Short mmCIF file of C-alpha atoms and ligand atoms in Angstrom, two decimals:
data_model
loop_
_atom_site.label_atom_id
_atom_site.label_comp_id
_atom_site.label_asym_id
_atom_site.label_seq_id
_atom_site.Cartn_x
_atom_site.Cartn_y
_atom_site.Cartn_z
CA MET A 12 -10.68 0.22 -2.39
CA VAL A 13 -9.53 2.49 0.41
CA VAL A 14 -6.63 1.30 2.56
CA LEU A 15 -6.14 2.65 6.09
CA GLU A 16 -3.66 2.02 8.81
CA SER A 17 -5.44 0.30 11.64
CA LEU A 18 -4.43 2.94 14.18
CA ARG A 19 -5.37 2.27 17.75
CA THR A 20 -5.95 5.87 18.78
CA THR A 21 -7.34 4.76 22.15
CA ASN A 22 -4.00 3.16 23.02
CA MET A 23 -2.05 5.96 21.41
CA THR A 24 -3.80 8.57 23.53
CA ALA A 25 -3.57 6.76 26.87
CA SER A 26 -2.58 9.07 29.71
CA ALA A 27 1.04 9.15 30.82
CA LYS A 28 0.17 10.27 34.34
CA GLY A 29 1.03 6.92 35.96
CA THR A 30 0.33 6.30 39.65
CA ILE A 31 1.29 8.05 42.90
CA GLU A 32 3.89 5.34 43.55
CA GLU A 33 5.21 5.45 39.98
CA PRO A 34 4.52 8.83 38.43
CA GLY A 35 4.72 8.96 34.65
CA LYS A 36 7.45 10.71 32.74
CA GLN A 37 6.94 13.59 30.31
CA VAL A 38 3.27 13.80 31.28
CA ARG A 39 2.79 17.28 29.84
CA GLN A 40 4.45 16.36 26.52
CA LYS A 41 2.31 13.21 26.21
CA SER A 42 -0.78 15.24 27.01
CA GLY A 43 0.05 17.60 24.15
CA LEU A 44 0.64 14.66 21.81
CA ASN A 45 -2.72 13.18 22.82
CA ARG A 46 -4.44 16.46 21.99
CA ALA A 47 -2.71 16.50 18.60
CA ILE A 48 -3.81 12.94 17.82
CA LEU A 49 -7.40 13.55 18.88
CA ASP A 50 -7.50 16.90 17.03
CA LYS A 51 -6.71 15.09 13.79
CA GLY A 52 -10.10 13.42 14.00
CA TRP A 53 -8.78 10.19 12.53
CA HIS A 54 -11.73 8.25 13.84
CA ARG A 55 -14.15 10.73 12.28
CA LEU A 56 -12.24 10.45 8.99
CA GLU A 57 -12.63 6.67 9.10
CA LEU A 58 -16.35 6.99 9.85
CA ALA A 59 -16.78 9.40 6.93
CA LEU A 60 -14.90 7.02 4.64
CA ARG A 61 -17.03 4.09 5.78
CA ASN A 62 -20.12 6.15 5.05
CA ALA A 63 -18.86 6.99 1.55
CA ALA A 64 -17.81 3.38 1.04
CA ARG A 65 -21.40 2.20 1.16
CA LYS A 66 -21.51 2.97 -2.54
CA PRO A 67 -21.43 -0.16 -4.70
CA GLY A 68 -18.02 -1.66 -5.33
CA THR A 69 -16.21 0.27 -2.62
CA ARG A 70 -14.19 -1.50 0.03
CA ILE A 71 -12.24 -0.35 3.09
CA VAL A 72 -9.25 -2.40 4.18
CA LEU A 73 -7.44 -1.91 7.49
CA VAL A 74 -3.74 -2.76 7.63
CA ASP A 75 -1.57 -3.43 10.68
CA PRO A 76 0.58 -0.28 10.93
CA ALA A 77 3.56 -2.05 12.54
CA TYR A 78 6.83 -0.96 10.91
CA THR A 79 5.13 0.63 7.88
CA SER A 80 7.09 3.83 8.54
CA GLN A 81 10.43 2.04 9.07
CA THR A 82 10.25 -0.35 6.11
CA CYS A 83 11.84 0.54 2.79
CA TYR A 84 9.20 0.16 0.09
CA ARG A 85 11.84 -0.79 -2.49
CA CYS A 86 13.99 -3.40 -0.66
CA LYS A 87 11.70 -4.16 2.33
CA VAL A 88 14.52 -3.75 4.88
CA VAL A 89 13.19 -2.57 8.26
CA ASP A 90 15.39 -0.02 10.03
CA ALA A 91 14.29 2.78 12.34
CA ASN A 92 17.37 4.74 11.21
CA SER A 93 15.95 4.99 7.69
CA ARG A 94 13.41 7.43 9.07
CA LYS A 95 15.64 10.49 9.12
CA SER A 96 12.95 12.93 10.18
CA GLN A 97 9.18 13.38 10.24
CA ALA A 98 9.21 13.87 6.48
CA GLU A 99 12.40 12.21 5.20
CA PHE A 100 12.92 8.50 4.49
CA VAL A 101 16.38 7.41 3.32
CA CYS A 102 16.89 3.63 3.28
CA THR A 103 20.04 2.61 5.14
CA SER A 104 20.27 -0.51 2.97
CA CYS A 105 19.55 0.45 -0.66
CA GLY A 106 19.57 4.25 -0.51
CA HIS A 107 15.94 4.61 -1.67
CA THR A 108 14.61 8.06 -0.78
CA ASP A 109 11.02 9.20 -0.52
CA HIS A 110 8.78 11.36 1.61
CA ALA A 111 8.42 9.28 4.78
CA ASP A 112 4.62 9.33 4.66
CA VAL A 113 4.54 8.38 0.98
CA ASN A 114 6.96 5.47 1.61
CA ALA A 115 4.75 4.31 4.52
CA ALA A 116 1.56 4.74 2.46
CA LYS A 117 3.04 2.53 -0.29
CA ASN A 118 3.85 -0.14 2.31
CA ILE A 119 0.30 0.08 3.64
CA LEU A 120 -1.19 -0.25 0.18
CA HIS A 121 1.10 -3.20 -0.59
CA ALA A 122 0.17 -4.87 2.70
CA ALA A 123 -3.51 -4.53 1.81
CA GLY A 124 -3.08 -7.40 -0.61
CA HIS A 125 -2.79 -9.65 2.43
CA ALA A 126 -5.30 -7.91 4.69
CA VAL A 127 -8.72 -9.06 5.86
CA PRO A 128 -11.52 -6.74 4.73
CA ALA A 129 -12.51 -4.38 7.54
CA CYS A 130 -16.20 -4.77 6.82
CA GLY A 131 -16.41 -8.38 8.01
CA ASP A 132 -14.44 -11.25 9.50
CA LEU A 133 -12.97 -13.10 6.52
CA GLY A 134 -15.86 -11.76 4.48
CA VAL A 135 -18.37 -14.20 6.02
CA THR A 136 -20.53 -11.48 7.54
CA ARG A 137 -19.96 -8.99 4.74
CA SER A 138 -23.02 -6.99 3.91
CA VAL A 139 -24.43 -7.43 0.44
CA LYS A 140 -24.79 -3.66 0.21
CA GLN A 141 -21.05 -3.16 0.65
CA GLU A 142 -19.91 -5.81 -1.82
CA PRO A 143 -22.42 -6.04 -4.65
CA ALA A 144 -21.71 -8.16 -7.67
CA PRO A 145 -20.55 -6.18 -10.70
CA PRO A 146 -23.25 -5.48 -13.29
CA ARG A 147 -23.87 -8.23 -15.80
CA GLY A 148 -21.25 -8.42 -18.53
CA GLN A 149 -18.95 -5.98 -16.74
CA ALA A 150 -15.74 -6.95 -14.98
CA HIS A 151 -15.27 -5.74 -11.41
CA GLN A 152 -12.59 -3.05 -11.49
CA PRO A 153 -12.39 -1.29 -8.13
CA ALA A 154 -11.08 2.24 -8.03
CA LEU A 155 -7.89 2.52 -6.05
CA SER A 156 -7.43 5.25 -3.47
CA LEU A 157 -4.35 5.84 -1.38
CA VAL A 158 -4.97 7.45 1.99
CA GLY A 159 -1.87 8.33 3.95
CA ILE A 160 -2.37 9.52 7.50
CA PRO A 161 0.60 11.49 8.81
CA ARG A 162 2.37 9.85 11.70
CA ILE A 163 3.17 11.89 14.79
ZN1 ZN B 216 15.83 -0.01 0.73
#
């Protein structure tokens, strides 16, 4: 199983130009951020993972990214102030410390237990190729992969 944040890069990279009546703020900064997001090739990474996930027994799960970077993995308290920097997470409630991306990745993986498989709505339209039955006499034990995508 591969768990990904369901990042909406289209929304994330929307232009900040605004209109003539209401010009946008920090247009040049947002433009640079957009370039950084698109340069990461997140969509291409997801496509490559989906291609690799066609192998038997592999599954891709998308998780709502809301608050995954602000939630303490240990005590589940959500506080934007716990995110001290790009890399540092220090929980304001319990004092738990971790690399911010690792803390977020753990939250994403945990949330996957409640997520709908990305390969079909509630599994009704799931392709047989993507979810084959385990071989006879063998229990289904999916490999677990943790994919953390750095937040910007
Ligand atoms: Zn905590």
